[in-house]
Coordinates of C-alpha atoms and ligand atoms in Angstrom, one line a residue:
Chain A
M1 CA -116.7 88.4 -26.9
S2 CA -114.3 88.0 -24.1
H3 CA -111.3 88.1 -26.5
T4 CA -108.7 90.8 -26.2
P5 CA -109.8 93.8 -28.2
I6 CA -108.7 94.0 -31.8
L7 CA -108.6 97.8 -31.5
T8 CA -108.0 99.9 -28.5
I9 CA -108.7 103.7 -28.7
R10 CA -107.5 105.8 -25.8
N11 CA -108.1 109.5 -25.2
L12 CA -108.1 110.3 -28.9
S13 CA -108.4 114.0 -29.9
A14 CA -108.1 115.6 -33.2
V15 CA -107.6 119.4 -33.7
F16 CA -107.4 120.9 -37.1
P17 CA -105.4 124.1 -37.4
D18 CA -107.5 127.2 -38.2
N19 CA -106.9 130.9 -37.5
N20 CA -108.7 130.7 -34.2
G21 CA -106.7 128.5 -31.9
G22 CA -107.6 125.3 -33.7
L23 CA -110.8 123.5 -34.5
R24 CA -111.4 120.6 -32.2
A25 CA -113.1 117.8 -34.1
L26 CA -112.7 114.9 -31.7
D27 CA -112.3 115.2 -28.0
D28 CA -111.0 112.5 -25.7
I29 CA -112.5 109.5 -27.5
S30 CA -111.9 106.1 -25.8
F31 CA -113.4 102.8 -26.7
D32 CA -112.5 99.2 -27.6
V33 CA -113.5 97.1 -30.5
H34 CA -113.5 93.4 -30.3
P35 CA -112.8 90.9 -33.1
R36 CA -115.8 90.4 -35.4
E37 CA -117.7 93.2 -33.7
F38 CA -120.0 95.4 -35.8
V39 CA -119.9 98.9 -34.4
C40 CA -122.0 101.8 -35.8
V41 CA -121.1 105.4 -35.1
L42 CA -124.0 107.9 -35.0
G43 CA -123.7 111.6 -34.5
P44 CA -124.6 115.0 -35.8
S45 CA -122.9 116.5 -38.8
G46 CA -119.5 117.8 -37.9
S47 CA -119.1 115.6 -34.8
G48 CA -115.9 114.1 -36.2
K49 CA -117.1 110.7 -37.5
T50 CA -115.2 110.9 -40.8
T51 CA -112.2 112.2 -38.9
L52 CA -112.3 109.2 -36.6
L53 CA -112.4 106.8 -39.6
R54 CA -109.5 108.7 -41.3
I55 CA -107.4 108.4 -38.2
L56 CA -108.1 104.6 -37.9
A57 CA -107.2 104.1 -41.5
G58 CA -103.9 105.9 -40.9
L59 CA -104.7 108.7 -43.3
I60 CA -104.2 111.4 -40.6
S61 CA -102.6 111.3 -37.2
P62 CA -104.5 112.2 -34.0
T63 CA -103.4 115.4 -32.2
S64 CA -103.2 113.4 -29.0
G65 CA -104.2 110.1 -27.6
S66 CA -103.5 106.7 -29.2
F67 CA -105.0 103.8 -30.9
M68 CA -103.6 100.3 -31.2
F69 CA -104.5 97.3 -33.2
G70 CA -104.7 93.9 -31.4
H71 CA -101.6 92.2 -32.8
G72 CA -99.7 95.4 -33.0
E73 CA -99.7 95.2 -36.8
Q74 CA -101.8 97.4 -39.1
P75 CA -104.7 95.2 -40.3
S76 CA -105.7 95.2 -44.0
I77 CA -108.4 97.8 -44.4
G78 CA -111.4 98.1 -46.7
M79 CA -112.7 101.7 -46.7
V80 CA -115.9 103.2 -48.2
F81 CA -115.6 106.9 -48.3
Q82 CA -118.5 109.3 -47.9
Q83 CA -118.2 110.1 -51.7
A84 CA -117.8 107.1 -54.0
N85 CA -114.2 108.2 -54.8
L86 CA -113.8 106.1 -58.0
M87 CA -111.1 106.6 -60.6
P88 CA -112.8 108.2 -63.5
W89 CA -110.4 106.5 -66.0
R90 CA -111.1 103.0 -64.8
T91 CA -114.1 100.9 -65.8
V92 CA -116.4 99.5 -63.1
M93 CA -114.5 96.2 -63.3
D94 CA -111.1 97.9 -63.0
N95 CA -112.2 100.1 -60.1
I96 CA -113.3 97.1 -58.2
K97 CA -110.1 95.2 -59.0
L98 CA -107.9 98.0 -57.7
P99 CA -107.2 96.5 -54.2
L100 CA -106.2 93.2 -55.7
E101 CA -103.8 95.0 -58.0
V102 CA -102.3 96.7 -55.0
I103 CA -101.5 93.3 -53.5
S104 CA -100.3 92.1 -56.9
M105 CA -102.8 89.3 -57.4
D106 CA -102.7 87.7 -60.8
S107 CA -105.2 89.4 -63.1
Q108 CA -107.2 86.3 -64.0
T109 CA -108.0 85.5 -60.4
A110 CA -108.7 89.2 -59.8
R111 CA -111.2 89.4 -62.6
T112 CA -113.1 86.3 -61.3
K113 CA -113.3 87.8 -57.9
A114 CA -114.3 91.2 -59.2
Q115 CA -117.0 89.5 -61.3
D116 CA -118.4 87.9 -58.1
M117 CA -118.4 91.3 -56.4
I118 CA -120.2 92.9 -59.3
E119 CA -122.9 90.3 -59.0
L120 CA -123.1 90.9 -55.2
V121 CA -123.8 94.6 -55.7
G122 CA -126.1 94.0 -58.6
L123 CA -124.1 95.7 -61.4
Q124 CA -124.0 92.9 -64.0
G125 CA -123.9 94.4 -67.4
F126 CA -122.0 97.5 -66.2
E127 CA -118.6 95.9 -66.0
D128 CA -117.2 98.0 -68.8
S129 CA -119.0 101.2 -67.9
L130 CA -117.1 104.3 -66.8
P131 CA -117.9 106.1 -63.6
R132 CA -119.2 109.1 -65.6
D133 CA -122.0 106.9 -66.8
L134 CA -123.2 105.6 -63.4
S135 CA -125.8 107.1 -61.1
G136 CA -124.7 108.1 -57.6
G137 CA -126.1 104.9 -56.1
M138 CA -124.4 102.7 -58.6
A139 CA -121.1 104.5 -58.0
Q140 CA -121.5 103.9 -54.3
R141 CA -122.1 100.2 -54.9
V142 CA -118.9 100.0 -56.9
A143 CA -117.1 101.6 -53.9
I144 CA -118.7 99.0 -51.6
A145 CA -117.6 96.2 -53.9
R146 CA -114.1 97.6 -54.0
A147 CA -113.9 97.8 -50.2
L148 CA -114.9 94.2 -49.8
I149 CA -113.0 92.5 -52.6
H150 CA -109.6 92.0 -50.9
D151 CA -111.3 90.4 -47.9
P152 CA -109.9 93.0 -45.4
D153 CA -109.7 92.4 -41.7
L154 CA -111.3 95.8 -40.8
L155 CA -114.0 97.5 -42.7
L156 CA -114.3 101.3 -42.3
L157 CA -117.6 102.5 -43.8
D158 CA -118.5 106.2 -44.0
E159 CA -122.2 106.4 -44.7
P160 CA -121.9 103.8 -47.4
F161 CA -125.6 103.5 -48.1
A162 CA -126.6 107.1 -47.9
S163 CA -127.1 107.6 -51.6
L164 CA -128.9 104.3 -52.3
D165 CA -132.6 104.0 -52.8
A166 CA -134.6 102.2 -49.9
M167 CA -134.9 98.9 -51.7
T168 CA -131.2 98.6 -52.6
R169 CA -130.2 99.9 -49.2
E170 CA -132.1 97.2 -47.4
R171 CA -130.7 94.6 -49.8
M172 CA -127.2 95.9 -49.0
W173 CA -127.9 95.7 -45.3
T174 CA -128.7 92.0 -45.6
E175 CA -125.7 91.4 -47.8
L176 CA -123.4 93.2 -45.5
S177 CA -124.7 91.2 -42.5
R178 CA -124.2 88.1 -44.4
I179 CA -120.6 89.0 -45.5
W180 CA -119.8 90.1 -42.0
Q181 CA -121.0 86.9 -40.5
A182 CA -119.5 84.6 -43.2
R183 CA -116.1 86.3 -43.4
Q184 CA -115.7 87.2 -39.7
K185 CA -114.9 90.8 -40.2
T186 CA -114.7 93.7 -37.8
V187 CA -116.8 96.6 -39.0
I188 CA -116.9 100.3 -38.0
M189 CA -119.6 102.1 -39.8
V190 CA -120.7 105.7 -39.7
T191 CA -124.3 106.3 -40.4
H192 CA -127.1 108.8 -39.8
S193 CA -129.8 106.2 -39.8
I194 CA -131.0 104.8 -36.4
N195 CA -132.8 102.0 -38.3
E196 CA -129.6 101.1 -40.2
S197 CA -127.5 101.0 -37.1
L198 CA -130.0 98.8 -35.2
F199 CA -130.4 96.5 -38.1
L200 CA -126.7 95.9 -38.5
A201 CA -124.7 96.7 -35.3
D202 CA -123.7 94.9 -32.2
R203 CA -123.0 98.2 -30.6
V204 CA -123.9 101.8 -31.4
L205 CA -121.7 104.7 -30.4
V206 CA -123.3 108.1 -30.3
L207 CA -121.1 111.2 -30.6
T208 CA -121.9 114.6 -29.3
Q209 CA -122.0 117.8 -31.2
R210 CA -118.5 119.1 -32.1
P211 CA -116.1 118.4 -30.6
G212 CA -117.2 114.8 -30.7
K213 CA -117.2 112.8 -27.4
V214 CA -118.7 109.4 -26.9
K215 CA -122.1 110.3 -25.5
L216 CA -123.7 106.8 -25.5
D217 CA -122.3 103.3 -26.0
L218 CA -125.3 101.2 -26.6
K219 CA -125.3 97.4 -26.9
V220 CA -127.7 96.1 -29.5
D221 CA -128.8 92.7 -28.2
L222 CA -131.3 92.0 -30.9
P223 CA -131.3 88.4 -32.2
R224 CA -129.6 87.6 -35.5
P225 CA -130.2 87.1 -38.3
R226 CA -132.3 90.3 -38.2
K227 CA -135.2 90.2 -40.6
D228 CA -137.0 93.2 -41.9
D229 CA -139.9 93.0 -39.5
I230 CA -137.6 93.2 -36.5
R231 CA -138.2 97.0 -36.5
Y232 CA -141.8 96.3 -35.3
T233 CA -140.6 94.6 -32.1
S234 CA -140.9 96.4 -28.9
H235 CA -137.2 95.9 -28.0
F236 CA -136.2 97.5 -31.3
G237 CA -138.5 100.4 -30.4
R238 CA -136.9 100.8 -27.0
L239 CA -133.3 100.9 -28.4
A240 CA -134.3 103.3 -31.2
R241 CA -135.8 105.6 -28.6
K242 CA -132.6 105.6 -26.5
L243 CA -130.6 106.5 -29.6
R244 CA -133.0 109.2 -30.7
E245 CA -132.8 110.8 -27.2
A246 CA -129.0 110.6 -27.3
I247 CA -128.9 112.3 -30.6
E248 CA -131.5 114.9 -29.5
Chain B
M1 CA -114.1 109.5 -91.6
T2 CA -115.0 110.7 -95.2
K3 CA -117.6 113.0 -93.6
R4 CA -114.9 114.7 -91.6
L5 CA -112.3 114.8 -94.4
T6 CA -114.6 116.3 -97.1
P7 CA -114.6 119.9 -95.7
I8 CA -110.9 119.8 -95.1
L9 CA -110.3 118.7 -98.7
I10 CA -112.6 121.3 -100.1
S11 CA -110.8 124.0 -98.1
I12 CA -107.4 122.9 -99.3
L13 CA -108.6 122.7 -102.9
S14 CA -110.1 126.2 -102.8
F15 CA -106.9 127.5 -101.2
L16 CA -104.8 126.1 -104.0
L17 CA -107.3 127.4 -106.6
V18 CA -107.1 131.0 -105.2
W19 CA -103.3 130.8 -105.0
H20 CA -103.2 129.6 -108.6
L21 CA -105.5 132.4 -109.8
I22 CA -103.4 135.0 -108.0
T23 CA -100.1 133.9 -109.5
R24 CA -101.8 133.5 -112.9
Y25 CA -103.5 136.9 -113.2
S26 CA -101.8 139.3 -110.8
G27 CA -98.5 139.5 -112.6
I28 CA -96.4 138.9 -109.4
P29 CA -93.1 137.3 -110.6
N30 CA -92.5 133.6 -109.9
F31 CA -89.5 134.3 -107.7
I32 CA -91.6 136.3 -105.3
L33 CA -94.8 134.3 -105.3
P34 CA -94.3 131.0 -107.1
S35 CA -97.3 129.2 -108.6
P36 CA -98.6 126.0 -106.9
L37 CA -97.6 124.1 -109.9
S38 CA -93.9 125.3 -109.8
V39 CA -93.8 124.5 -106.1
W40 CA -95.1 121.0 -106.9
T41 CA -92.5 120.4 -109.7
R42 CA -89.8 121.7 -107.4
F43 CA -91.0 119.3 -104.7
L44 CA -90.8 116.4 -107.1
R45 CA -87.3 117.4 -108.2
A46 CA -86.2 117.7 -104.5
V47 CA -87.6 114.3 -103.8
D48 CA -86.0 112.9 -106.9
D49 CA -82.5 114.2 -106.1
R50 CA -82.9 113.0 -102.5
S51 CA -82.2 116.4 -101.1
L52 CA -85.6 116.8 -99.5
P53 CA -85.8 113.4 -97.8
Y54 CA -82.2 113.8 -96.5
H55 CA -82.7 117.3 -95.0
T56 CA -86.1 116.4 -93.7
G57 CA -84.6 113.4 -92.0
I58 CA -82.0 115.5 -90.3
T59 CA -84.5 118.0 -89.0
L60 CA -86.9 115.3 -87.8
I61 CA -84.0 113.6 -85.9
E62 CA -83.2 117.0 -84.2
I63 CA -86.9 117.5 -83.4
L64 CA -87.4 114.1 -82.0
L65 CA -84.2 114.1 -79.9
G66 CA -85.0 117.6 -78.7
L67 CA -88.6 116.8 -77.9
L68 CA -87.5 113.6 -76.1
T69 CA -84.9 115.2 -73.9
G70 CA -87.0 118.3 -73.2
V71 CA -90.1 116.3 -72.3
L72 CA -88.0 113.8 -70.2
F73 CA -86.3 116.6 -68.1
A74 CA -89.5 118.6 -67.8
T75 CA -91.5 115.6 -66.6
V76 CA -89.0 114.6 -64.0
V77 CA -88.3 118.1 -62.8
G78 CA -92.0 119.0 -62.9
Y79 CA -92.9 116.0 -60.8
L80 CA -90.3 116.8 -58.2
L81 CA -91.4 120.4 -58.0
A82 CA -95.0 119.4 -57.7
K83 CA -94.2 117.1 -54.8
S84 CA -91.9 119.5 -53.0
R85 CA -92.9 123.0 -52.1
S86 CA -89.5 123.8 -50.7
L87 CA -87.7 122.6 -53.9
E88 CA -90.2 124.7 -55.9
R89 CA -89.4 127.8 -53.8
V90 CA -85.7 127.3 -54.4
L91 CA -85.9 126.6 -58.1
S92 CA -88.8 128.7 -59.4
P93 CA -87.0 132.0 -59.5
Y94 CA -84.5 130.5 -61.9
L95 CA -87.1 128.8 -64.0
V96 CA -89.1 131.9 -64.3
A97 CA -86.0 134.0 -65.1
S98 CA -85.0 131.4 -67.7
Q99 CA -88.3 132.0 -69.4
A100 CA -87.6 135.7 -69.6
I101 CA -84.7 134.9 -71.9
P102 CA -86.1 134.2 -75.4
V103 CA -84.5 131.0 -76.6
V104 CA -84.3 132.5 -80.1
A105 CA -81.9 135.2 -78.7
I106 CA -79.5 132.7 -77.2
A107 CA -79.6 130.3 -80.1
P108 CA -76.5 131.9 -81.7
L109 CA -74.7 131.5 -78.4
L110 CA -75.6 127.8 -78.2
V111 CA -74.4 127.3 -81.7
I112 CA -71.1 128.9 -80.8
W113 CA -70.8 126.7 -77.7
L114 CA -72.0 123.5 -79.0
G115 CA -71.0 123.7 -82.7
E116 CA -73.0 123.9 -85.8
G117 CA -73.9 120.2 -85.8
I118 CA -77.0 118.4 -84.6
L119 CA -76.3 118.8 -80.9
S120 CA -76.9 122.6 -80.7
K121 CA -80.2 122.2 -82.5
V122 CA -81.3 119.4 -80.2
V123 CA -80.5 121.5 -77.2
I124 CA -82.3 124.6 -78.5
C125 CA -85.3 122.4 -79.3
A126 CA -85.2 120.8 -75.8
L127 CA -85.0 124.2 -74.1
I128 CA -88.0 125.5 -76.0
V129 CA -90.0 122.4 -75.2
F130 CA -89.0 122.3 -71.6
F131 CA -91.1 125.1 -70.1
P132 CA -94.7 124.3 -71.3
V133 CA -94.3 120.7 -70.4
L134 CA -92.8 121.5 -67.1
V135 CA -95.6 123.9 -66.1
N136 CA -98.3 121.4 -67.2
T137 CA -96.7 118.6 -65.4
I138 CA -96.7 120.6 -62.2
V139 CA -100.3 121.7 -62.6
G140 CA -101.4 118.2 -63.6
V141 CA -99.7 116.5 -60.6
R142 CA -101.0 119.1 -58.2
A143 CA -104.5 118.6 -59.4
V144 CA -104.6 114.9 -58.5
P145 CA -107.6 114.6 -56.1
I146 CA -106.5 114.1 -52.5
A147 CA -109.3 111.6 -52.0
L148 CA -107.5 109.2 -54.4
Y149 CA -104.3 109.4 -52.3
D150 CA -106.5 108.6 -49.3
L151 CA -107.9 105.6 -51.1
M152 CA -104.5 104.3 -52.1
N153 CA -103.1 104.9 -48.6
S154 CA -106.0 103.1 -47.0
L155 CA -104.9 100.1 -49.2
H156 CA -101.3 100.5 -48.0
A157 CA -100.2 101.1 -51.6
T158 CA -96.5 101.7 -52.3
R159 CA -95.2 105.0 -53.7
A160 CA -94.7 103.4 -57.1
Q161 CA -98.3 102.1 -57.2
I162 CA -99.6 105.6 -56.3
L163 CA -97.4 107.0 -59.1
W164 CA -98.6 104.6 -61.8
K165 CA -102.1 104.0 -60.8
V166 CA -103.1 107.5 -59.7
E167 CA -100.7 110.3 -60.4
V168 CA -99.9 109.3 -64.0
P169 CA -103.4 108.7 -65.2
A170 CA -104.9 111.7 -63.3
S171 CA -102.4 114.2 -64.5
L172 CA -102.3 112.9 -68.1
P173 CA -104.9 115.2 -69.5
V174 CA -103.1 118.4 -68.4
F175 CA -99.7 116.8 -69.3
L176 CA -100.8 116.0 -72.8
G177 CA -102.0 119.6 -73.2
G178 CA -98.4 120.7 -72.4
L179 CA -97.0 118.1 -74.8
R180 CA -99.2 119.4 -77.6
I181 CA -97.7 122.9 -77.1
G182 CA -94.2 121.5 -76.7
A183 CA -94.5 119.4 -79.9
T184 CA -95.5 122.4 -82.0
L185 CA -92.7 124.5 -80.4
S186 CA -90.1 121.8 -81.1
V187 CA -90.3 122.4 -84.8
I188 CA -89.6 126.1 -84.3
G189 CA -86.7 125.2 -82.0
A190 CA -85.0 123.0 -84.6
I191 CA -85.5 125.6 -87.4
V192 CA -84.2 128.5 -85.3
G193 CA -81.1 126.5 -84.6
E194 CA -80.6 125.6 -88.3
L195 CA -81.2 129.2 -89.4
V196 CA -78.4 130.4 -87.2
D197 CA -75.9 128.1 -88.8
A198 CA -76.2 124.7 -90.3
E199 CA -74.9 122.6 -93.1
E200 CA -78.0 120.4 -93.3
G201 CA -81.7 120.3 -92.3
L202 CA -84.8 122.0 -93.6
G203 CA -83.7 125.3 -92.2
F204 CA -80.5 125.0 -94.3
L205 CA -82.5 124.1 -97.3
L206 CA -84.7 127.1 -96.7
Q207 CA -81.8 129.5 -96.5
L208 CA -80.2 128.0 -99.5
G209 CA -83.4 128.5 -101.5
D210 CA -83.4 132.1 -100.3
F211 CA -79.9 132.8 -101.3
Q212 CA -80.4 131.3 -104.8
Y213 CA -83.7 133.0 -105.4
D214 CA -85.1 129.5 -105.6
T215 CA -88.4 130.6 -104.0
P216 CA -90.3 127.4 -105.0
M217 CA -87.7 125.5 -102.9
V218 CA -88.4 127.9 -99.9
F219 CA -92.1 127.0 -100.3
V220 CA -91.3 123.3 -100.4
A221 CA -89.3 123.6 -97.2
V222 CA -92.0 125.6 -95.4
F223 CA -94.7 123.1 -96.4
T224 CA -92.6 120.3 -95.3
L225 CA -92.2 122.0 -91.9
I226 CA -95.9 122.5 -91.7
A227 CA -96.3 118.8 -92.4
L228 CA -93.9 117.9 -89.7
A229 CA -95.7 120.1 -87.2
L230 CA -99.1 118.6 -88.2
M231 CA -97.7 115.1 -87.9
L232 CA -96.5 115.8 -84.3
Y233 CA -99.8 117.4 -83.5
G234 CA -101.6 114.4 -84.9
I235 CA -99.6 112.0 -82.8
V236 CA -100.5 114.0 -79.6
T237 CA -104.1 113.9 -80.6
M238 CA -103.9 110.2 -81.2
L239 CA -102.4 109.8 -77.7
E240 CA -105.3 111.8 -76.3
R241 CA -107.8 109.7 -78.0
R242 CA -106.2 106.6 -76.9
F243 CA -105.7 107.5 -73.2
L244 CA -108.3 110.2 -72.5
G245 CA -111.3 108.5 -73.9
W246 CA -112.8 108.4 -70.3
Q247 CA -112.8 112.1 -70.3
E248 CA -115.1 112.8 -73.2
K249 CA -118.4 114.6 -72.9
Ligands
ATP1 N1 -108.8 118.3 -43.1 C1 -109.5 119.1 -42.4 N2 -109.0 120.4 -42.1 C2 -109.7 121.2 -41.3 N3 -110.9 120.9 -40.7 C3 -111.4 119.7 -40.9 C4 -110.7 118.8 -41.8 N4 -111.5 117.6 -41.8 C5 -112.5 117.9 -41.0 N5 -112.5 119.1 -40.5 C6 -113.5 119.7 -39.6 O1 -113.6 118.8 -38.5 C7 -115.0 118.7 -38.1 C8 -115.5 117.3 -38.2 O2 -115.4 116.9 -39.5 P1 -115.9 115.4 -40.0 O3 -115.8 115.4 -41.4 O4 -115.1 114.4 -39.2 O5 -117.4 115.4 -39.5 P2 -118.5 114.3 -39.7 O6 -119.0 113.8 -38.4 O7 -118.0 113.2 -40.6 O8 -119.7 115.1 -40.4 P3 -120.8 114.6 -41.5 O9 -121.8 113.8 -40.8 O10 -121.3 115.9 -42.1 O11 -120.0 113.8 -42.5 C9 -115.8 119.6 -39.1 O12 -116.1 120.8 -38.4 C10 -114.8 119.8 -40.2 O13 -115.0 121.1 -40.7
MG2 MG1 -118.5 112.6 -42.5

């Protein structure tokens, strides 16, 4: 990964106005992300992880500091929010199709692609269901399918697997690794799970308590593809321990 | 369907029966409380001499044009107000003040200004419809979840896409609630205008019946108005069924 970075973040701070001089959520964050890198962000609740993703997605502006994408142009983004964030009036199929509608893809091709995604996340038979009829985990899988369908350059994932059961979660890990490798994507993923981050990431950033600063930038040099039993290796154990110590 | 209709049918039939019995045995003269049968024959006669269909058509046109203009203006203005706090601050005193003036009270003025033809009725109707639709449009658009704007913005959606794919469907439940009120009020608006001064329309027919002690005709006109109001109400209900099915439960 000697390429020029696809994303350069410099001295990024975010302060939210409150009646007490402002609430500092992120403090002087700097790091680079390289093309096709899988970065996980760990940190205690309130350390500004979601805020960081929202800044990168262009939803809010940082209070100070800057971030720049490699070619100067805004990459296409697939985002999974902390809540599933589905449109209650759209069926599963139509929720997943949304990003393709936004880029005006013809609806037949869009349906075919959406059907593939539905199979990927294991929701066959629920194509015409409405969000109100889905469990939390199913809704989250719809959100994941929606984030992937338009083949975005950059995936921003905010605890995408938090509401899934262990079995589905591990299947999604494998699928996400596969998609990430096959489609050459750059991923920034927020998680609370050390296992999850070591299973997926090339690099794990640990943020401090609010205001979030980068406390640890850990390279995860575990061989790929990572199988389930990798967590029993001693190297995995060493990395996990470093992360646990950084998080406290 | 038959299951739902049966109780309604029973209630209508018992209403007619009670009405019939009252006129039959109470000794109230027909020109004060006509019997259901005399209203029915008057209805048939009014259909036959084409007076009822004609005047109903006029009133319906006034209602529909008034409803259309009122809803159109209310939706556009409501959307702009919902999106711009500063515009709302500038305009809302006028809007609230305008609501303090009862449209019924300025109806004679409007008829003087705009003439006794259809136009004055359409305007009265539109004014009466405007406010409830406006308020519900504002409330509906304001209630669109911010998270859905985030979603659309993360996809670099255009303003038009956000409007059609998020704002319209998300605000539709509240908007249709406003339309339901507006549709019912629109009938009142048209009639108020016609009662002030008109040469045609159901309000005119009503007044004519009144002057001529043709009380059955007054009843026919009133029932026709009720039917119009119910029809509009039914159309809004159909729209809700069609577009808000996702909301049920
Ligand atoms: N729009 C906002 N307005 C004001 N304060 C905000 C806003 N968004 C976030 N904050 C504050 O910024 C801090 C960081 O929030 P953020 O959601 O980024 O944390 P997080 O790391 O994602 O936490 P969690 O792990 O619980 O999701 C919190 O204290 C939060 O209250
Ligand atoms: Mg968060």
